[in-house]
GROMACS .gro file of C-alpha atoms in nm:
model
  275
    1MET     CA    1   9.006   5.361   7.433
    2PRO     CA    2   8.879   5.635   7.670
    3ILE     CA    3   9.001   5.623   8.028
    4SER     CA    4   8.713   5.594   8.274
    5ARG     CA    5   8.712   5.852   8.549
    6PRO     CA    6   8.641   5.753   8.908
    7ARG     CA    7   8.283   5.786   9.031
    8VAL     CA    8   8.258   5.991   9.348
    9GLY     CA    9   7.951   5.994   9.570
   10LEU     CA   10   7.882   6.317   9.757
   11MET     CA   11   7.779   6.257  10.118
   12VAL     CA   12   7.642   6.605  10.167
   13THR     CA   13   7.551   6.549  10.539
   14CYS     CA   14   7.224   6.627  10.715
   15LEU     CA   15   7.321   6.975  10.831
   16ASN     CA   16   7.430   7.089  10.487
   17ASP     CA   17   7.126   6.938  10.320
   18ALA     CA   18   6.887   7.108  10.561
   19LEU     CA   19   7.056   7.440  10.637
   20PHE     CA   20   7.358   7.501  10.413
   21PRO     CA   21   7.280   7.373  10.062
   22ASP     CA   22   7.524   7.620   9.905
   23THR     CA   23   7.809   7.416  10.051
   24GLY     CA   24   7.699   7.106   9.862
   25LYS     CA   25   7.659   7.309   9.544
   26ALA     CA   26   8.007   7.453   9.591
   27VAL     CA   27   8.156   7.104   9.627
   28VAL     CA   28   7.994   6.992   9.302
   29SER     CA   29   8.104   7.308   9.120
   30LEU     CA   30   8.460   7.271   9.246
   31LEU     CA   31   8.498   6.902   9.165
   32ARG     CA   32   8.346   6.933   8.819
   33ARG     CA   33   8.585   7.219   8.747
   34LEU     CA   34   8.866   6.979   8.838
   35GLY     CA   35   8.729   6.709   8.608
   36VAL     CA   36   8.573   6.481   8.870
   37ASP     CA   37   8.247   6.298   8.808
   38VAL     CA   38   8.054   6.357   9.129
   39GLU     CA   39   7.703   6.231   9.197
   40PHE     CA   40   7.450   6.281   9.476
   41PRO     CA   41   7.289   5.952   9.583
   42ALA     CA   42   6.933   6.050   9.673
   43ALA     CA   43   6.893   5.752   9.906
   44GLN     CA   44   7.148   5.882  10.157
   45THR     CA   45   7.037   5.974  10.507
   46CYS     CA   46   7.209   6.054  10.838
   47CYS     CA   47   7.542   5.875  10.889
   48GLY     CA   48   7.438   5.786  11.245
   49GLN     CA   49   7.684   6.003  11.432
   50PRO     CA   50   7.428   6.163  11.670
   51MET     CA   51   7.315   5.818  11.784
   52VAL     CA   52   7.667   5.685  11.833
   53ASN     CA   53   7.785   5.995  12.018
   54THR     CA   54   7.499   5.967  12.264
   55GLY     CA   55   7.538   5.592  12.321
   56TYR     CA   56   7.255   5.460  12.100
   57LEU     CA   57   7.469   5.230  11.887
   58ASP     CA   58   7.193   4.978  11.818
   59GLU     CA   59   6.971   5.253  11.678
   60ALA     CA   60   7.251   5.347  11.437
   61VAL     CA   61   7.253   5.003  11.268
   62PRO     CA   62   6.979   5.084  11.011
   63LEU     CA   63   7.161   5.404  10.917
   64VAL     CA   64   7.487   5.219  10.859
   65ARG     CA   65   7.302   4.967  10.639
   66ASN     CA   66   7.142   5.248  10.442
   67HIS     CA   67   7.476   5.421  10.396
   68LEU     CA   68   7.627   5.104  10.249
   69ASP     CA   69   7.335   5.065  10.009
   70ALA     CA   70   7.327   5.431   9.905
   71PHE     CA   71   7.697   5.451   9.824
   72ALA     CA   72   7.748   5.104   9.680
   73GLY     CA   73   7.937   5.104   9.351
   74TYR     CA   74   8.122   5.431   9.397
   75ASP     CA   75   8.500   5.449   9.386
   76ALA     CA   76   8.509   5.701   9.668
   77ILE     CA   77   8.284   5.897   9.901
   78LEU     CA   78   8.347   6.264   9.969
   79ALA     CA   79   8.204   6.461  10.260
   80PRO     CA   80   8.240   6.837  10.318
   81SER     CA   81   8.261   6.760  10.689
   82GLY     CA   82   8.542   6.620  10.900
   83SER     CA   83   8.284   6.524  11.159
   84CYS     CA   84   8.068   6.305  10.934
   85ALA     CA   85   8.363   6.167  10.737
   86GLY     CA   86   8.520   6.068  11.068
   87SER     CA   87   8.198   5.904  11.180
   88VAL     CA   88   8.177   5.682  10.873
   89ARG     CA   89   8.547   5.600  10.879
   90HIS     CA   90   8.573   5.516  11.249
   91GLN     CA   91   8.226   5.464  11.398
   92HIS     CA   92   8.058   5.247  11.134
   93GLY     CA   93   8.291   4.959  11.213
   94LEU     CA   94   8.211   4.989  11.580
   95VAL     CA   95   7.838   4.982  11.511
   96ALA     CA   96   7.871   4.687  11.275
   97ARG     CA   97   8.076   4.477  11.517
   98ARG     CA   98   7.835   4.548  11.801
   99SER     CA   99   7.541   4.438  11.584
  100GLY     CA  100   7.677   4.082  11.567
  101ASP     CA  101   7.602   4.068  11.195
  102PRO     CA  102   7.906   3.933  11.004
  103GLY     CA  103   7.756   4.052  10.677
  104LEU     CA  104   7.734   4.409  10.803
  105VAL     CA  105   8.093   4.392  10.925
  106ARG     CA  106   8.210   4.273  10.582
  107GLY     CA  107   8.004   4.543  10.415
  108VAL     CA  108   8.167   4.818  10.622
  109GLU     CA  109   8.515   4.676  10.565
  110SER     CA  110   8.467   4.663  10.187
  111ALA     CA  111   8.282   4.995  10.151
  112PRO     CA  112   8.428   5.272   9.931
  113PRO     CA  113   8.680   5.491  10.115
  114VAL     CA  114   8.543   5.813  10.258
  115TYR     CA  115   8.739   6.138  10.238
  116GLU     CA  116   8.700   6.482  10.386
  117LEU     CA  117   8.717   6.749  10.113
  118SER     CA  118   9.074   6.868  10.171
  119GLU     CA  119   9.197   6.507  10.191
  120TYR     CA  120   9.042   6.425   9.855
  121LEU     CA  121   9.180   6.733   9.684
  122VAL     CA  122   9.535   6.703   9.817
  123ASP     CA  123   9.583   6.327   9.857
  124VAL     CA  124   9.368   6.180   9.579
  125LEU     CA  125   9.365   6.449   9.311
  126GLY     CA  126   9.711   6.572   9.405
  127VAL     CA  127   9.620   6.940   9.372
  128VAL     CA  128   9.670   7.236   9.602
  129ASP     CA  129   9.599   7.523   9.364
  130VAL     CA  130   9.238   7.462   9.253
  131GLY     CA  131   9.216   7.780   9.052
  132ALA     CA  132   9.027   7.977   9.316
  133TYR     CA  133   9.017   8.353   9.361
  134PHE     CA  134   8.901   8.516   9.685
  135PRO     CA  135   9.046   8.862   9.763
  136HIS     CA  136   8.975   8.875  10.135
  137ARG     CA  137   9.145   8.843  10.472
  138VAL     CA  138   9.068   8.496  10.606
  139THR     CA  139   9.137   8.299  10.920
  140TYR     CA  140   9.090   7.923  10.947
  141HIS     CA  141   8.949   7.715  11.234
  142PRO     CA  142   9.058   7.347  11.225
  143THR     CA  143   8.758   7.157  11.357
  144CYS     CA  144   8.810   6.889  11.620
  145HIS     CA  145   8.714   6.581  11.418
  146SER     CA  146   8.913   6.686  11.113
  147LEU     CA  147   9.213   6.769  11.329
  148ARG     CA  148   9.206   6.479  11.574
  149MET     CA  149   8.997   6.197  11.425
  150LEU     CA  150   9.100   6.234  11.060
  151GLY     CA  151   9.437   6.403  11.100
  152VAL     CA  152   9.395   6.634  10.799
  153GLY     CA  153   9.685   6.844  10.926
  154ASP     CA  154   9.774   7.142  10.712
  155ARG     CA  155   9.587   7.033  10.398
  156PRO     CA  156   9.313   7.298  10.434
  157THR     CA  157   9.560   7.581  10.496
  158ARG     CA  158   9.775   7.470  10.203
  159LEU     CA  159   9.467   7.494   9.984
  160LEU     CA  160   9.379   7.838  10.121
  161ARG     CA  161   9.732   7.975  10.075
  162ALA     CA  162   9.713   7.882   9.706
  163VAL     CA  163   9.395   8.088   9.653
  164ARG     CA  164   9.474   8.401   9.454
  165GLY     CA  165   9.407   8.725   9.638
  166LEU     CA  166   9.350   8.556   9.974
  167THR     CA  167   9.540   8.664  10.285
  168LEU     CA  168   9.550   8.388  10.546
  169LEU     CA  169   9.582   8.513  10.904
  170ASP     CA  170   9.692   8.292  11.193
  171LEU     CA  171   9.420   8.211  11.447
  172PRO     CA  172   9.534   8.219  11.813
  173GLY     CA  173   9.439   7.901  11.998
  174SER     CA  174   9.340   7.743  11.668
  175GLY     CA  175   9.358   7.389  11.806
  176GLU     CA  176   9.107   7.460  12.082
  177CYS     CA  177   8.752   7.325  12.044
  178CYS     CA  178   8.486   7.581  11.953
  179GLY     CA  179   8.244   7.419  12.197
  180PHE     CA  180   7.978   7.290  11.961
  181GLY     CA  181   8.030   6.914  11.976
  182GLY     CA  182   7.685   6.823  11.844
  183THR     CA  183   7.471   6.707  12.134
  184PHE     CA  184   7.733   6.847  12.374
  185ALA     CA  185   7.604   7.196  12.294
  186VAL     CA  186   7.257   7.087  12.409
  187LYS     CA  187   7.355   6.890  12.719
  188ASN     CA  188   7.622   7.136  12.834
  189SER     CA  189   7.501   7.463  12.688
  190GLU     CA  190   7.673   7.697  12.935
  191THR     CA  191   8.012   7.534  12.882
  192SER     CA  192   7.952   7.526  12.508
  193ILE     CA  193   7.875   7.897  12.495
  194ALA     CA  194   8.180   7.982  12.708
  195MET     CA  195   8.406   7.784  12.474
  196GLY     CA  196   8.242   7.943  12.173
  197ASN     CA  197   8.296   8.292  12.312
  198ASP     CA  198   8.666   8.216  12.361
  199LYS     CA  199   8.688   8.102  12.000
  200ALA     CA  200   8.497   8.408  11.877
  201ARG     CA  201   8.730   8.637  12.072
  202HIS     CA  202   9.035   8.477  11.910
  203VAL     CA  203   8.873   8.501  11.567
  204ARG     CA  204   8.796   8.871  11.609
  205SER     CA  205   9.151   8.941  11.722
  206THR     CA  206   9.287   8.837  11.383
  207GLY     CA  207   9.121   9.123  11.199
  208ALA     CA  208   8.995   8.878  10.935
  209GLU     CA  209   8.689   8.946  10.723
  210VAL     CA  210   8.594   8.579  10.696
  211LEU     CA  211   8.618   8.277  10.926
  212VAL     CA  212   8.662   7.955  10.729
  213ALA     CA  213   8.627   7.594  10.846
  214GLY     CA  214   8.555   7.252  10.702
  215ASP     CA  215   8.245   7.187  10.914
  216ASN     CA  216   7.932   7.401  10.900
  217SER     CA  217   7.830   7.278  11.244
  218CYS     CA  218   8.124   7.462  11.400
  219LEU     CA  219   8.072   7.764  11.176
  220MET     CA  220   7.706   7.776  11.278
  221HIS     CA  221   7.805   7.781  11.645
  222VAL     CA  222   8.083   8.039  11.624
  223GLY     CA  223   7.906   8.236  11.352
  224GLY     CA  224   7.601   8.275  11.571
  225LEU     CA  225   7.813   8.422  11.848
  226LEU     CA  226   7.997   8.653  11.607
  227SER     CA  227   7.661   8.773  11.477
  228ARG     CA  228   7.529   8.845  11.825
  229GLN     CA  229   7.847   9.040  11.895
  230ARG     CA  230   7.785   9.244  11.577
  231SER     CA  231   8.138   9.166  11.465
  232GLY     CA  232   8.063   9.217  11.096
  233MET     CA  233   8.253   8.897  11.014
  234ARG     CA  234   8.127   8.633  10.774
  235VAL     CA  235   8.169   8.259  10.807
  236MET     CA  236   8.220   8.038  10.502
  237HIS     CA  237   8.282   7.671  10.443
  238LEU     CA  238   8.616   7.581  10.286
  239ALA     CA  239   8.436   7.445   9.979
  240GLU     CA  240   8.263   7.778   9.917
  241VAL     CA  241   8.593   7.966   9.920
  242LEU     CA  242   8.764   7.714   9.691
  243ALA     CA  243   8.472   7.728   9.448
  244GLN     CA  244   8.516   8.102   9.394
  245THR     CA  245   8.673   8.209   9.065
  246GLU     CA  246   8.792   8.539   8.926
  247PRO     CA  247   8.516   8.742   8.759
  248VAL     CA  248   8.509   8.721   8.380
  249VAL     CA  249   8.537   9.058   8.206
  250GLU     CA  250   8.349   9.109   7.881
  251ARG     CA  251   8.566   9.314   7.646
  252ARG     CA  252   8.436   9.567   7.394
  253THR     CA  253   8.502   9.489   7.029
  254GLU     CA  254   8.489   9.701   6.715
  255ARG     CA  255   8.149   9.556   6.638
  256ALA     CA  256   8.017   9.664   6.977
  257ALA     CA  257   8.029  10.033   6.893
  258ASP     CA  258   7.685  10.091   7.036
  259PRO     CA  259   7.737  10.302   7.354
  260THR     CA  260   7.469  10.097   7.528
  261SER     CA  261   7.678   9.783   7.473
  262VAL     CA  262   7.944   9.832   7.739
  263GLY     CA  263   8.143   9.541   7.877
  264SER     CA  264   8.113   9.475   8.246
  265ALA     CA  265   8.244   9.239   8.508
  266VAL     CA  266   8.027   8.932   8.531
  267PRO     CA  267   8.074   8.756   8.866
  268ASP     CA  268   8.093   8.379   8.880
  269ALA     CA  269   7.770   8.218   9.004
  270THR     CA  270   7.941   8.089   9.316
  271THR     CA  271   8.064   8.443   9.393
  272GLU     CA  272   7.707   8.571   9.375
  273ALA     CA  273   7.583   8.289   9.598
  274ALA     CA  274   7.838   8.378   9.866
  275ARG     CA  275   7.730   8.740   9.892
   0.00000   0.00000   0.00000
């Protein structure tokens, strides 16, 4: 009798859906390579974090209800964002209790567990080496919610150290906030930019080619500053790095004697997407 594999729902997040779709594609590519059945529930919307963070908890109630409906029946929920995973894990209960609806409270308490990407790979799948190949100098920024709210610890760096060809460089002041903070960047723009410039300075000091993080919101903030500084550095989501694989080389055979039929390196699709 075949063993059924767990069904995983991808909570791609608003930011990734609107601005960074390659991150969601990389997550699907990576998980399917590891034998995971991952699906994208089309009914998903915002998790409600912007409302909660700005004090509009009542306005977040419909979003919590929708989240429960969209991801009902899955064994687990995976988000390529420590920020949004943390919101569902910690803020949905707060919203539900404030609503005074016992049914909503029960729904949140019995909902499928939500994991940030590195948590799912290391803790659930039990893998560190995902078969990735990325021959570049990389430094890693641990985002605030993944570091403090979720406590992912060294899971992301363990994954990166196992990537063939990758050189991981220590980031000075790595535990310091980059300054984005969602609506904080709008309400306190000058402070946000100052914090971002500090982070960008530390990133540049590493000599890395690529800045990696688990939240595209933080990468968008720091990456924008690095771009304005003409640093020449790229920013990439952790999922996009882990989805990279070594190029496949087509070998010549005796049948392929035609001089026009020369084997060449064929990059993986995810490698092309990251260029």
